[in-house]
Amino acid sequence: MRRNWAARLRRGSIGGIDAVTLENERLRVTVLPGKGGDVVEFLHKPTDTDFVWLSPQGLRDPRDHLQGAPDGVAPFVDHYEGGWQEIFPNGGAPSEYRGARLAQHGEVSGLPWECEVVADSPEEVAVRLSVRTRRLPYRMEKVLRVRSGTAALEVEGRATNESGLALHAMWGQHIVYGRPFLRPGARIRLPEGVTVIPHESAVNPPDRRVAAGGSWPEVPAHGGGRTDLSVVPEPGSPSDIVYLTGFPEGWYEIVGDIGIRVEWDATVLPYLWMWQELGASTGYPWWGRAYTIGLEPFAGMPTDGLAAAVANGTALALDPYETKVMRMRAEVLA
């Protein structure tokens, strides 16, 4: 039954892309089944705070976009509107796995997902999204749920190997934050005991924030001294990416005038990628217009693609016909 109160659900479209909105008294979450199941709105209604970063290039429907010169990065980046993407089975750079060429962050983030309403009552609303990959034999599902009276989104994801062969994958939640929520001086909190692993090279040479790894939050800084990764930097600070691991429990918080807490199963996604694009990258694709930090739970590292994660032993392994289950919760702290 259609409602304008308590938990409610709306089907529609944004820019010609199928969309569904889950809403209650405190939170509004908009998801695009028509484009990767992307979360493009996570709005705390009492303070009118949207936690997702919206890319300056805006939302582009992949079906209507004329490609430029073909490459393995463009399918993701040229249609990247910000927000929160499901990444599977390749994380980061284009890669090749057992003869299958996989593009940047390919392949489910660029596919349309089926959408089924599984709960629609004043107490809770939920949808199940599902998709099959095209180059590897996987089926992905996720149920997104909003309950009345809470400012939280609950997610249960499933990755199923539909073949009789043992396979690998990288599985990640590409969650990024930006203005107006993300501000210089905001604090990032993690459990005690987390280790920082820097990416092997600078993502925007020659500068970067981190020179070497260590214990969270203070690590050796590029150019000498130390840098505190728990403090959100000023615009124009160097770009970088580091990998955080050793989580006794999977959670982080970002806290400023208002905050968010994300919890996940760190036994399935044992790494947290910390991507920092703060305006220093003046070439493709950011052109100095990005001020964003991604805190992305992942199975596998680094951002060099699936073949690299298989080689270093961090890729997710799925036995024949096995299903991996991942649960997450994202809640506003106000």
Backbone as numpy.savetxt, mean C-alpha at the origin, in Angstrom:
# Nx Ny Nz CAx CAy CAz Cx Cy Cz
-31.26 -2.70 2.28 -32.12 -1.51 2.28 -31.24 -0.27 2.28
-31.58 0.69 1.45 -30.81 1.93 1.37 -30.97 2.73 2.66
-29.84 3.22 3.20 -29.85 3.98 4.45 -28.96 5.21 4.31
-29.27 6.24 5.04 -28.42 7.42 5.17 -27.93 7.57 6.61
-27.88 6.49 7.35 -27.48 6.52 8.75 -26.83 5.19 9.09
-26.11 5.17 10.27 -25.39 3.97 10.74 -24.45 3.48 9.64
-24.18 2.18 9.62 -23.33 1.64 8.56 -24.13 1.58 7.26
-23.51 2.00 6.16 -24.21 1.96 4.86 -23.21 1.81 3.73
-23.74 1.47 2.57 -22.91 1.12 1.43 -23.53 1.72 0.18
-22.66 2.21 -0.73 -23.13 2.77 -2.00 -22.29 2.19 -3.13
-22.95 1.83 -4.21 -22.27 1.45 -5.45 -22.36 2.62 -6.42
-21.33 2.81 -7.23 -21.35 3.90 -8.20 -20.12 3.85 -9.07
-19.66 5.03 -9.50 -18.45 5.11 -10.30 -17.78 6.45 -10.06
-16.46 6.46 -10.28 -15.67 7.68 -10.23 -14.84 7.73 -11.49
-15.02 8.77 -12.28 -14.28 8.88 -13.52 -14.51 7.70 -14.45
-15.70 7.12 -14.40 -16.02 5.98 -15.23 -15.53 4.65 -14.70
-14.92 4.62 -13.51 -14.40 3.40 -12.90 -15.36 2.94 -11.81
-15.69 1.66 -11.79 -16.58 1.14 -10.76 -16.04 1.44 -9.37
-16.93 1.92 -8.48 -16.54 2.31 -7.13 -17.58 1.82 -6.14
-17.14 1.62 -4.90 -18.04 1.29 -3.81 -17.57 2.05 -2.58
-18.53 2.61 -1.84 -18.22 3.38 -0.64 -18.82 2.69 0.58
-17.96 2.45 1.57 -18.37 1.91 2.87 -18.31 3.06 3.87
-19.39 3.25 4.63 -19.49 4.45 5.45 -20.24 4.16 6.74
-19.89 4.91 7.78 -20.67 4.91 9.01 -20.69 6.33 9.58
-20.96 6.46 10.88 -21.08 7.78 11.48 -19.75 8.54 11.52
-18.62 7.80 11.45 -17.31 8.42 11.67 -16.35 8.31 10.49
-16.59 7.37 9.60 -15.60 7.05 8.59 -16.27 6.84 7.23
-15.58 7.28 6.16 -16.02 6.98 4.80 -14.83 6.45 4.01
-14.97 5.25 3.46 -13.92 4.59 2.71 -14.44 4.30 1.30
-13.74 4.78 0.29 -14.13 4.53 -1.10 -13.09 3.66 -1.77
-13.55 2.61 -2.43 -12.72 1.58 -3.05 -13.09 1.50 -4.53
-12.12 1.19 -5.37 -12.34 1.07 -6.81 -12.19 -0.39 -7.25
-13.26 -1.19 -7.22 -13.15 -2.54 -7.78 -12.73 -2.52 -9.25
-13.10 -1.46 -9.96 -12.76 -1.37 -11.37 -11.31 -1.07 -11.65
-10.52 -0.76 -10.62 -9.10 -0.48 -10.79 -8.33 -1.02 -9.59
-8.07 -2.31 -9.59 -7.18 -2.91 -8.61 -7.71 -3.03 -7.21
-8.97 -2.64 -6.96 -9.45 -2.59 -5.59 -8.80 -1.48 -4.79
-8.32 -0.43 -5.47 -7.62 0.67 -4.80 -8.53 1.37 -3.80
-7.97 1.73 -2.63 -8.66 2.60 -1.68 -8.26 4.04 -2.02
-9.22 4.86 -2.43 -8.92 6.22 -2.86 -9.50 7.27 -1.91
-10.17 6.81 -0.85 -10.65 7.73 0.18 -10.68 6.98 1.50
-10.11 7.62 2.54 -10.17 7.10 3.91 -10.41 8.33 4.78
-11.65 8.77 4.83 -12.01 10.07 5.38 -12.58 9.95 6.78
-11.92 10.63 7.73 -12.44 10.75 9.09 -13.43 11.91 9.08
-14.71 11.61 9.21 -15.75 12.61 8.99 -15.78 13.72 10.05
-15.59 13.41 11.36 -15.67 14.50 12.34 -14.64 15.62 12.12
-13.47 15.29 11.57 -12.44 16.31 11.34 -12.21 16.60 9.86
-12.96 15.95 8.98 -12.82 16.13 7.53 -11.37 15.89 7.09
-10.77 14.83 7.64 -9.38 14.47 7.34 -9.36 13.22 6.47
-8.80 13.36 5.25 -8.59 12.20 4.39 -7.14 11.77 4.53
-6.92 10.51 4.88 -5.58 10.02 5.16 -4.81 9.60 3.91
-5.49 9.38 2.80 -4.77 8.94 1.61 -4.11 10.13 0.91
-2.96 9.83 0.29 -2.32 10.82 -0.57 -2.89 10.71 -1.97
-3.28 11.84 -2.54 -3.79 11.87 -3.90 -2.70 12.40 -4.82
-2.30 11.60 -5.77 -1.24 11.99 -6.70 -1.66 13.21 -7.51
-0.72 14.12 -7.81 -1.07 15.31 -8.60 -1.56 14.99 -10.00
-1.25 13.81 -10.52 -1.73 13.47 -11.86 -3.18 13.02 -11.86
-3.74 12.75 -10.68 -5.14 12.41 -10.56 -5.45 10.99 -10.98
-6.75 10.68 -10.97 -7.22 9.34 -11.30 -7.34 9.19 -12.82
-6.71 8.17 -13.34 -6.75 7.89 -14.78 -7.27 6.46 -14.99
-8.25 6.32 -15.83 -8.78 5.00 -16.15 -7.82 4.32 -17.12
-7.22 3.19 -16.74 -6.27 2.52 -17.64 -6.88 2.14 -18.99
-8.19 1.95 -19.04 -8.83 1.55 -20.30 -8.86 2.67 -21.32
-8.79 3.92 -20.84 -8.92 5.07 -21.74 -7.61 5.78 -22.00
-6.54 5.30 -21.38 -5.27 6.03 -21.46 -4.43 5.47 -22.60
-4.00 6.36 -23.50 -3.12 5.96 -24.59 -1.70 5.85 -24.07
-1.09 4.70 -24.27 0.26 4.49 -23.75 1.29 5.26 -24.57
2.35 5.70 -23.90 3.51 6.22 -24.59 4.42 5.07 -24.96
5.71 5.32 -24.96 6.66 4.25 -25.26 6.49 3.12 -24.25
6.35 1.89 -24.69 6.09 0.78 -23.75 7.29 0.49 -22.87
7.03 0.23 -21.62 8.05 -0.20 -20.68 7.36 -0.89 -19.52
8.16 -1.47 -18.60 7.58 -2.23 -17.51 7.15 -1.41 -16.32
7.46 -0.11 -16.31 7.11 0.76 -15.18 5.79 1.49 -15.43
5.56 1.91 -16.68 4.42 2.75 -17.01 3.06 2.17 -16.63
2.81 0.85 -16.76 1.46 0.37 -16.44 1.01 0.72 -15.03
1.95 0.76 -14.07 1.57 1.16 -12.71 1.66 2.67 -12.53
2.81 3.25 -12.86 3.08 4.64 -12.52 2.18 5.61 -13.30
1.95 5.34 -14.58 1.15 6.27 -15.38 -0.31 6.32 -14.95
-0.75 5.32 -14.18 -2.14 5.29 -13.72 -2.22 5.34 -12.19
-1.15 5.82 -11.57 -1.09 5.81 -10.10 -1.73 7.08 -9.55
-2.85 6.92 -8.88 -3.59 8.05 -8.33 -3.32 8.28 -6.85
-2.40 7.52 -6.27 -2.18 7.59 -4.82 -3.06 6.59 -4.11
-3.25 6.80 -2.81 -4.14 5.92 -2.05 -3.45 4.65 -1.59
-4.18 3.54 -1.72 -3.75 2.26 -1.15 -4.01 1.18 -2.19
-2.92 0.52 -2.64 -3.02 -0.54 -3.64 -2.66 -1.90 -3.06
-3.30 -2.94 -3.59 -2.89 -4.32 -3.34 -1.78 -4.64 -4.33
-0.63 -5.12 -3.82 0.51 -5.45 -4.68 0.72 -6.96 -4.66
0.66 -7.58 -5.86 0.80 -9.03 -5.96 0.84 -9.39 -7.45
1.68 -10.30 -7.87 2.68 -11.10 -7.15 4.10 -10.54 -7.25
4.24 -9.30 -7.79 5.55 -8.68 -7.94 5.58 -7.37 -7.20
6.63 -7.14 -6.41 6.77 -5.90 -5.67 7.95 -5.10 -6.17
7.69 -3.86 -6.56 8.77 -3.00 -7.04 9.03 -3.17 -8.51
10.31 -3.15 -8.88 10.73 -3.04 -10.27 10.27 -4.22 -11.12
10.16 -4.03 -12.44 9.83 -5.13 -13.33 10.78 -6.31 -13.12
10.23 -7.51 -13.28 11.00 -8.71 -12.98 10.50 -9.85 -13.85
11.28 -10.91 -13.92 10.86 -12.10 -14.65 10.94 -13.30 -13.72
9.86 -14.07 -13.67 9.78 -15.24 -12.80 9.30 -16.44 -13.61
10.17 -17.40 -13.77 9.85 -18.66 -14.46 9.20 -18.41 -15.82
9.78 -17.45 -16.53 9.32 -17.14 -17.87 8.23 -16.10 -17.97
7.64 -15.70 -16.84 6.58 -14.68 -16.83 7.19 -13.31 -16.57
7.03 -12.39 -17.49 7.50 -11.02 -17.30 6.45 -10.24 -16.53
6.87 -9.67 -15.42 5.97 -8.96 -14.52 6.36 -7.49 -14.47
5.39 -6.61 -14.61 5.65 -5.17 -14.62 5.79 -4.63 -13.19
6.12 -3.35 -13.10 6.23 -2.67 -11.80 4.98 -2.95 -10.96
5.19 -3.48 -9.76 4.10 -3.75 -8.81 2.99 -4.61 -9.44
3.30 -5.37 -10.51 2.26 -6.15 -11.19 1.90 -7.42 -10.42
0.64 -7.92 -10.63 -0.23 -7.49 -11.69 -1.64 -7.12 -11.22
-2.03 -7.41 -9.97 -3.44 -7.23 -9.58 -3.83 -5.76 -9.42
-2.84 -4.87 -9.19 -3.19 -3.46 -8.99 -3.71 -2.81 -10.27
-3.50 -3.44 -11.42 -3.99 -2.87 -12.66 -5.18 -3.59 -13.25
-5.74 -4.57 -12.53 -6.84 -5.37 -13.07 -8.17 -4.97 -12.42
-9.28 -5.13 -13.14 -10.60 -4.97 -12.51 -10.92 -6.19 -11.64
-11.49 -5.94 -10.48 -11.86 -7.00 -9.54 -13.38 -7.16 -9.53
-13.83 -8.40 -9.35 -15.25 -8.64 -9.10 -15.60 -8.13 -7.70
-16.83 -7.65 -7.54 -17.26 -7.09 -6.26 -18.61 -7.67 -5.87
-18.68 -8.20 -4.64 -19.89 -8.81 -4.11 -20.16 -8.25 -2.73
-21.37 -7.81 -2.47 -21.76 -7.33 -1.14 -22.00 -8.55 -0.25
-21.31 -8.61 0.89 -21.46 -9.75 1.79 -22.08 -9.37 3.13
-22.21 -8.07 3.40 -22.91 -7.62 4.61 -23.47 -6.23 4.34
-24.72 -6.02 4.70 -25.35 -4.72 4.50 -26.44 -4.55 5.54
-26.05 -4.10 6.72 -26.99 -3.88 7.81 -26.57 -2.61 8.55
-27.43 -2.06 9.41 -27.01 -0.89 10.18 -25.79 -1.16 11.07
-25.52 -2.43 11.40 -24.40 -2.76 12.26 -23.08 -2.84 11.50
-23.10 -3.29 10.23 -21.87 -3.42 9.46 -22.17 -3.53 7.97
-21.19 -3.09 7.18 -21.23 -3.29 5.74 -19.90 -3.88 5.31
-19.94 -4.74 4.28 -18.72 -5.39 3.82 -18.89 -5.81 2.37
-17.78 -5.77 1.64 -17.75 -6.28 0.27 -16.59 -7.24 0.11
-16.78 -8.21 -0.79 -15.71 -9.13 -1.15 -15.27 -8.82 -2.57
-13.97 -8.53 -2.74 -13.39 -8.30 -4.06 -12.56 -9.52 -4.43
-12.56 -9.88 -5.70 -11.79 -11.05 -6.13 -11.27 -10.84 -7.55
-10.12 -11.47 -7.84 -9.50 -11.35 -9.15 -8.53 -12.52 -9.34
-8.32 -12.90 -10.59 -7.28 -13.88 -10.93 -6.18 -13.17 -11.70
-4.93 -13.48 -11.35 -3.82 -12.94 -12.11 -3.80 -13.59 -13.49
-3.11 -12.94 -14.42 -3.13 -13.41 -15.81 -1.84 -14.11 -16.21
-0.74 -13.79 -15.55 0.53 -14.39 -15.94 0.98 -15.49 -14.99
0.42 -15.53 -13.80 0.70 -16.59 -12.85 -0.65 -17.15 -12.36
-0.69 -18.40 -11.92 -1.98 -19.03 -11.58 -2.42 -18.75 -10.14
-2.78 -17.50 -9.87 -3.22 -17.10 -8.54 -4.64 -16.54 -8.58
-5.33 -16.72 -7.46 -6.60 -16.04 -7.22 -6.46 -15.22 -5.94
-6.89 -13.96 -6.00 -6.84 -13.06 -4.85 -8.25 -12.70 -4.42
-8.46 -12.64 -3.13 -9.72 -12.15 -2.57 -9.41 -11.22 -1.41
-10.28 -10.26 -1.19 -10.20 -9.48 0.05 -11.59 -9.00 0.43
-11.86 -9.08 1.72 -13.11 -8.58 2.28 -12.79 -7.32 3.05
-13.49 -6.23 2.71 -13.32 -4.96 3.39 -14.59 -4.70 4.19
-14.42 -4.33 5.48 -15.55 -4.24 6.39 -15.47 -2.97 7.23
-16.62 -2.30 7.38 -16.75 -1.14 8.27 -17.93 -1.42 9.20
-17.68 -1.27 10.50 -18.72 -1.52 11.50 -19.23 -0.19 12.06
-20.47 -0.16 12.41 -21.08 1.05 12.97 -20.36 1.47 14.24
-20.16 2.77 14.39 -19.60 3.33 15.62 -18.09 3.33 15.69
-17.39 2.75 14.72 -15.93 2.72 14.75 -15.35 3.57 13.62
-14.12 4.02 13.79 -13.41 4.73 12.73 -12.33 3.81 12.18
-12.73 2.57 11.82 -11.77 1.56 11.41 -12.25 0.82 10.18
-11.28 0.45 9.33 -11.50 -0.44 8.20 -10.82 -1.76 8.51
-11.55 -2.86 8.39 -11.00 -4.20 8.59 -10.86 -4.88 7.22
-9.73 -5.53 7.03 -9.45 -6.18 5.75 -8.99 -7.61 6.02
-9.56 -8.56 5.28 -9.05 -9.93 5.27 -8.73 -10.29 3.83
-7.45 -10.57 3.56 -7.02 -10.92 2.22 -6.64 -12.37 2.11
-6.85 -12.94 0.92 -6.50 -14.33 0.66 -5.79 -14.43 -0.68
-4.67 -15.15 -0.69 -3.92 -15.42 -1.91 -3.86 -16.93 -2.08
-4.39 -17.42 -3.21 -4.48 -18.86 -3.45 -3.68 -19.25 -4.68
-2.82 -20.22 -4.51 -2.10 -20.84 -5.62 -3.02 -21.88 -6.25
-3.47 -21.62 -7.48 -4.42 -22.52 -8.12 -3.74 -23.58 -9.00
-2.45 -23.76 -8.81 -1.73 -24.77 -9.59 -1.24 -25.89 -8.70
-0.78 -26.94 -9.33 -0.19 -28.06 -8.60 1.30 -27.92 -8.40
1.82 -26.72 -8.60 3.25 -26.45 -8.43 3.48 -25.52 -7.25
4.60 -25.66 -6.59 5.00 -24.69 -5.56 5.46 -23.42 -6.27
4.97 -22.27 -5.79 5.25 -20.99 -6.43 5.66 -19.95 -5.39
6.16 -18.82 -5.89 6.55 -17.69 -5.03 5.74 -16.45 -5.43
5.73 -15.49 -4.51 5.08 -14.20 -4.78 5.62 -13.16 -3.81
5.46 -11.92 -4.17 5.58 -10.80 -3.23 4.16 -10.26 -3.03
3.81 -9.99 -1.77 2.47 -9.52 -1.44 2.63 -8.29 -0.56
2.05 -7.18 -0.99 2.21 -5.96 -0.23 0.96 -5.10 -0.23
0.93 -4.19 0.74 -0.12 -3.18 0.86 0.54 -1.82 0.67
0.34 -1.25 -0.50 1.00 -0.01 -0.90 0.20 1.17 -0.36
0.41 1.48 0.94 -0.35 2.52 1.64 0.53 3.76 1.76
0.05 4.88 1.23 0.83 6.12 1.28 0.00 7.24 1.90
0.71 8.19 2.50 0.07 9.30 3.21 0.61 10.62 2.66
-0.23 11.65 2.68 0.19 12.95 2.19 -0.60 14.06 2.84
-0.41 15.27 2.32 -1.15 16.42 2.83 -2.65 16.23 2.58
-3.50 16.82 3.43 -3.18 17.69 4.56 -2.84 16.93 5.84
-3.06 15.60 5.85 -2.77 14.84 7.07 -1.28 14.83 7.38
-0.45 14.49 6.39 0.99 14.34 6.63 1.65 15.72 6.67
2.27 16.02 7.81 2.90 17.33 7.99 4.29 17.15 8.60
5.21 18.08 8.29 6.53 18.02 8.93 6.40 18.02 10.45
7.20 17.16 11.08 7.18 17.06 12.54 6.25 16.00 13.08
5.35 15.47 12.24 4.50 14.35 12.71 5.39 13.17 13.07
4.90 12.32 13.94 5.71 11.21 14.47 5.22 9.86 13.97
6.18 8.99 13.65 5.89 7.62 13.25 6.32 6.72 14.40
5.40 5.92 14.89 5.67 5.03 16.02 5.64 3.59 15.56
6.60 2.81 16.07 6.70 1.38 15.78 6.95 0.62 17.08
6.76 -0.70 17.08 7.12 -1.48 18.26 8.63 -1.42 18.51
9.03 -1.69 19.74 10.45 -1.75 20.06 11.09 -2.97 19.39
12.36 -2.81 19.02 13.11 -3.92 18.48 13.13 -4.02 16.97
12.54 -3.03 16.28 12.50 -3.07 14.82 13.86 -2.65 14.25
14.28 -3.33 13.18 15.56 -3.09 12.52 15.34 -2.38 11.19
16.25 -1.45 10.87 16.20 -0.69 9.63 17.23 -1.27 8.65
16.77 -1.61 7.44 17.65 -2.10 6.38 17.56 -1.11 5.22
18.62 -0.39 4.88 18.54 0.56 3.77 18.51 -0.15 2.43
17.89 0.48 1.45 17.99 -0.02 0.09 19.45 0.07 -0.36
19.84 -0.83 -1.25 21.25 -0.94 -1.61 21.80 0.33 -2.22
20.98 1.08 -2.94 21.46 2.29 -3.61 20.43 3.40 -3.44
20.82 4.63 -3.75 19.91 5.76 -3.67 18.83 5.65 -4.73
17.60 6.02 -4.37 16.52 5.99 -5.36 16.50 7.28 -6.18
17.15 8.32 -5.70 17.27 9.58 -6.43 18.69 10.11 -6.21
19.67 9.51 -6.91 21.07 9.88 -6.68 21.29 11.37 -6.95
22.30 11.97 -6.24 23.23 11.30 -5.33 22.77 11.30 -3.87
21.70 12.02 -3.56 21.32 12.20 -2.15 20.38 11.11 -1.67
20.41 10.88 -0.37 19.46 10.03 0.31 19.50 10.36 1.79
18.55 9.84 2.58 18.50 10.15 4.00 19.37 9.22 4.82
19.48 7.95 4.41 20.07 6.91 5.26 21.35 6.39 4.64
22.41 6.31 5.46 23.70 5.79 4.99 23.89 4.33 5.34
23.32 3.89 6.46 23.50 2.51 6.91 22.34 2.14 7.82
22.16 0.84 8.01 21.07 0.36 8.83 21.38 0.41 10.31
20.42 -0.07 11.09 20.56 -0.08 12.54 19.21 -0.29 13.18
19.09 0.12 14.43 17.84 -0.02 15.17 16.98 1.22 14.99
15.70 1.00 14.81 14.74 2.10 14.71 14.75 2.90 16.01
14.68 4.27 15.95 14.45 5.09 14.77 15.70 5.80 14.23
16.78 5.89 15.05 17.93 6.70 14.63 18.98 5.82 13.96
19.37 6.22 12.75 20.37 5.47 11.98 21.36 6.46 11.38
22.53 5.98 10.94 23.51 6.88 10.32 22.93 7.59 9.10
23.19 8.89 9.01 22.65 9.71 7.93 23.63 9.80 6.78
23.10 9.93 5.58 23.93 10.19 4.41 24.63 11.54 4.59
25.94 11.56 4.45 26.70 12.79 4.64 27.18 13.01 6.05
26.93 12.06 6.95 27.41 12.16 8.32 26.32 12.46 9.31
26.60 12.17 10.59 25.61 12.37 11.64 24.58 11.27 11.65
23.42 11.57 12.22 22.35 10.58 12.33 21.03 11.22 11.91
20.11 10.36 11.49 18.79 10.83 11.10 17.74 10.05 11.88
16.71 10.74 12.31 15.62 10.14 13.07 14.46 9.88 12.11
14.29 8.62 11.75 13.26 8.26 10.78 11.85 8.38 11.34
11.71 8.55 12.65 10.39 8.64 13.24 9.77 10.03 13.10
10.55 11.00 12.63 10.06 12.38 12.48 9.84 12.65 10.99
8.65 13.05 10.60 8.36 13.37 9.20 9.13 14.61 8.79
9.94 14.54 7.73 10.82 15.66 7.36 10.09 16.80 6.66
10.84 17.88 6.46 10.36 19.04 5.72 10.28 18.72 4.22
9.43 19.43 3.50 9.41 19.28 2.04 10.78 19.58 1.44
11.14 18.82 0.41 12.43 18.98 -0.24 13.52 18.10 0.33
13.24 17.36 1.41 14.22 16.44 1.97 14.50 15.31 0.98
15.67 14.65 1.09 16.03 13.62 0.10 15.04 12.46 0.06
14.91 11.91 -1.13 14.11 10.70 -1.33 14.88 9.50 -0.79
14.14 8.48 -0.36 14.81 7.26 0.09 13.78 6.15 0.26
14.27 4.94 0.38 13.44 3.81 0.76 14.27 2.91 1.66
13.65 2.48 2.78 14.28 1.54 3.70 13.26 0.45 4.01
13.77 -0.66 4.56 12.93 -1.80 4.89 13.04 -2.05 6.39
11.90 -2.17 7.05 11.85 -2.36 8.49 11.40 -3.78 8.77
12.06 -4.44 9.72 11.70 -5.83 10.01 12.01 -6.14 11.47
11.66 -7.35 11.91 11.83 -7.74 13.30 10.65 -7.33 14.16
9.45 -7.29 13.57 8.26 -6.85 14.30 7.78 -7.95 15.25
7.76 -7.70 16.57 7.13 -8.65 17.48 5.62 -8.69 17.26
5.06 -7.54 16.86 3.67 -7.43 16.46 3.63 -6.44 15.30
2.78 -6.71 14.32 2.70 -5.83 13.18 1.79 -4.64 13.43
2.39 -3.48 13.69 1.60 -2.26 13.82 2.49 -1.04 13.64
1.88 0.04 13.19 2.53 1.36 13.24 1.47 2.43 13.46
1.93 3.58 13.91 1.07 4.74 14.07 1.77 5.96 13.47
1.00 6.82 12.85 1.46 8.15 12.45 0.59 9.14 13.20
1.23 10.03 13.96 0.49 10.91 14.86 0.94 12.34 14.67
-0.02 13.21 14.38 0.19 14.66 14.36 -0.96 15.29 15.11
-1.69 16.20 14.43 -2.91 16.74 15.04 -3.96 15.65 15.20
-3.91 14.67 14.33 -4.75 13.49 14.37 -3.87 12.34 13.93
-4.28 11.10 14.18 -3.39 9.99 13.87 -4.11 8.82 13.24
-3.31 7.85 12.80 -3.83 6.60 12.27 -2.97 5.46 12.78
-3.59 4.33 13.06 -2.90 3.12 13.48 -3.25 2.01 12.51
-2.24 1.34 11.99 -2.41 0.22 11.08 -1.85 -1.03 11.74
-2.64 -2.08 11.81 -2.22 -3.36 12.37 -2.32 -4.42 11.28
-1.35 -5.35 11.27 -1.37 -6.42 10.28 -0.66 -7.65 10.83
-0.83 -8.76 10.14 -0.22 -10.02 10.54 1.22 -10.06 10.02
2.17 -9.80 10.91 3.58 -9.74 10.52 4.18 -11.11 10.29
3.45 -12.18 10.61 3.95 -13.51 10.25 3.78 -13.78 8.75
2.81 -13.10 8.13 2.59 -13.23 6.69 3.32 -12.14 5.93
3.27 -10.91 6.45 3.95 -9.76 5.84 4.99 -9.24 6.83
6.19 -9.83 6.84 7.16 -9.52 7.90 7.96 -8.24 7.70
7.81 -7.58 6.56 8.57 -6.36 6.28 7.62 -5.16 6.17
8.14 -4.00 6.54 7.42 -2.74 6.33 8.32 -1.87 5.47
7.90 -1.65 4.21 8.64 -0.77 3.34 8.31 0.67 3.72
9.34 1.49 3.88 9.16 2.91 4.18 9.69 3.71 3.00
8.75 4.17 2.17 9.08 4.95 0.97 8.90 6.43 1.30
9.93 7.22 0.99 9.92 8.65 1.32 10.18 9.44 0.05
9.14 10.05 -0.50 9.26 10.92 -1.66 8.75 12.29 -1.24
9.69 13.18 -0.95 9.38 14.42 -0.23 9.55 15.67 -1.07
9.64 15.50 -2.38 9.74 16.65 -3.28 11.09 16.83 -3.91
12.08 16.00 -3.56 13.43 16.17 -4.08 13.61 15.57 -5.47
12.72 14.63 -5.86 12.84 13.99 -7.17 12.19 14.88 -8.23
13.01 15.45 -9.10 12.51 16.44 -10.06 12.34 15.88 -11.47
12.62 14.58 -11.68 12.38 13.95 -12.96 11.14 13.09 -12.92
10.99 12.25 -13.98 9.85 11.33 -14.06 9.88 10.35 -12.89
8.75 10.08 -12.25 7.41 10.57 -12.58 6.90 11.68 -11.67
7.75 12.21 -10.77 7.22 13.07 -9.71 7.36 14.56 -10.01
8.43 14.94 -10.75 8.60 16.33 -11.16 8.53 17.31 -9.98
9.01 16.87 -8.81 9.05 17.73 -7.64 7.70 17.98 -6.99
6.65 17.29 -7.42 5.29 17.58 -6.94 4.82 16.66 -5.82
5.63 15.67 -5.45 5.18 14.69 -4.46 5.71 15.03 -3.07
4.85 14.96 -2.09 5.25 15.01 -0.67 4.46 13.90 0.01
5.09 12.75 0.13 4.37 11.58 0.59 5.32 10.60 1.26
4.79 9.85 2.22 5.52 8.75 2.84 4.63 7.51 2.76
5.21 6.43 2.28 4.51 5.15 2.26 5.01 4.26 3.38
4.09 3.66 4.11 4.41 2.65 5.13 3.64 1.40 4.73
4.36 0.45 4.12 3.75 -0.59 3.31 4.12 -1.99 3.82
3.22 -2.67 4.54 3.49 -4.05 4.95 3.69 -4.94 3.73
4.75 -5.78 3.78 5.11 -6.56 2.60 5.64 -7.93 2.99
5.39 -8.89 2.11 6.12 -10.16 2.10 7.13 -10.06 0.96
8.41 -10.02 1.32 9.46 -9.92 0.32 10.08 -8.54 0.27
11.36 -8.52 -0.05 12.12 -7.29 -0.24 13.37 -7.65 -1.04
14.04 -6.67 -1.66 13.75 -5.24 -1.72 12.81 -4.92 -2.87
12.76 -3.62 -3.23 11.88 -3.18 -4.30 12.51 -3.41 -5.67
13.14 -4.56 -5.83 13.81 -4.93 -7.08 13.06 -6.01 -7.83
11.90 -6.41 -7.34 11.10 -7.39 -8.05 11.18 -8.79 -7.48
10.28 -9.65 -7.97 10.10 -10.99 -7.42 11.35 -11.84 -7.54
12.05 -11.78 -8.68 13.24 -12.63 -8.84 14.27 -12.35 -7.77
14.44 -11.07 -7.40 15.40 -10.71 -6.35 14.96 -11.23 -5.00
13.65 -11.18 -4.71 13.14 -11.67 -3.43 13.26 -13.19 -3.34
13.06 -13.88 -4.47 13.26 -15.33 -4.47 14.73 -15.65 -4.21
15.62 -14.90 -4.84 17.05 -15.15 -4.70 17.54 -14.94 -3.27
16.97 -13.95 -2.56 17.45 -13.68 -1.20 16.62 -14.38 -0.13
15.63 -15.17 -0.55 14.86 -15.98 0.41 13.75 -15.27 1.14
13.37 -14.05 0.71 12.32 -13.31 1.42 10.95 -13.41 0.75
10.88 -14.00 -0.45 9.60 -14.10 -1.15 8.65 -15.02 -0.41
7.36 -14.77 -0.56 6.33 -15.62 -0.01 6.29 -16.92 -0.80
6.28 -18.05 -0.11 6.21 -19.36 -0.77 4.83 -19.96 -0.57
4.21 -20.41 -1.67 2.90 -21.03 -1.61 2.98 -22.44 -2.19
2.61 -23.42 -1.40 2.58 -24.80 -1.86 1.45 -24.99 -2.87
1.42 -26.13 -3.56 0.32 -26.39 -4.49 -1.04 -26.24 -3.82
-1.89 -25.42 -4.42 -3.27 -25.18 -4.00 -3.37 -24.56 -2.60
-2.28 -24.02 -2.10 -2.30 -23.40 -0.76 -2.91 -22.01 -0.81
-3.58 -21.64 0.30 -4.11 -20.29 0.49 -3.43 -19.64 1.68
-2.89 -18.46 1.47 -2.36 -17.63 2.56 -3.43 -16.59 2.92
-3.60 -16.35 4.23 -4.59 -15.40 4.72 -3.88 -14.28 5.46
-4.27 -13.06 5.18 -3.66 -11.88 5.79 -4.77 -10.98 6.33
-4.67 -10.58 7.59 -5.67 -9.70 8.19 -5.02 -8.36 8.58
-5.78 -7.28 8.34 -5.31 -5.94 8.64 -6.45 -5.13 9.25
-6.05 -4.06 9.93 -7.02 -3.11 10.47 -6.37 -1.73 10.45
-7.08 -0.74 9.91 -6.61 0.64 9.89 -7.63 1.49 10.62
-7.18 2.18 11.69 -8.12 2.91 12.56 -7.61 4.32 12.81
-8.52 5.27 12.76 -8.19 6.67 13.06 -8.00 6.84 14.56
-6.96 7.58 14.92 -6.70 7.95 16.32 -7.08 9.42 16.49
-8.14 9.65 17.22 -8.63 11.03 17.36 -9.06 11.29 18.79
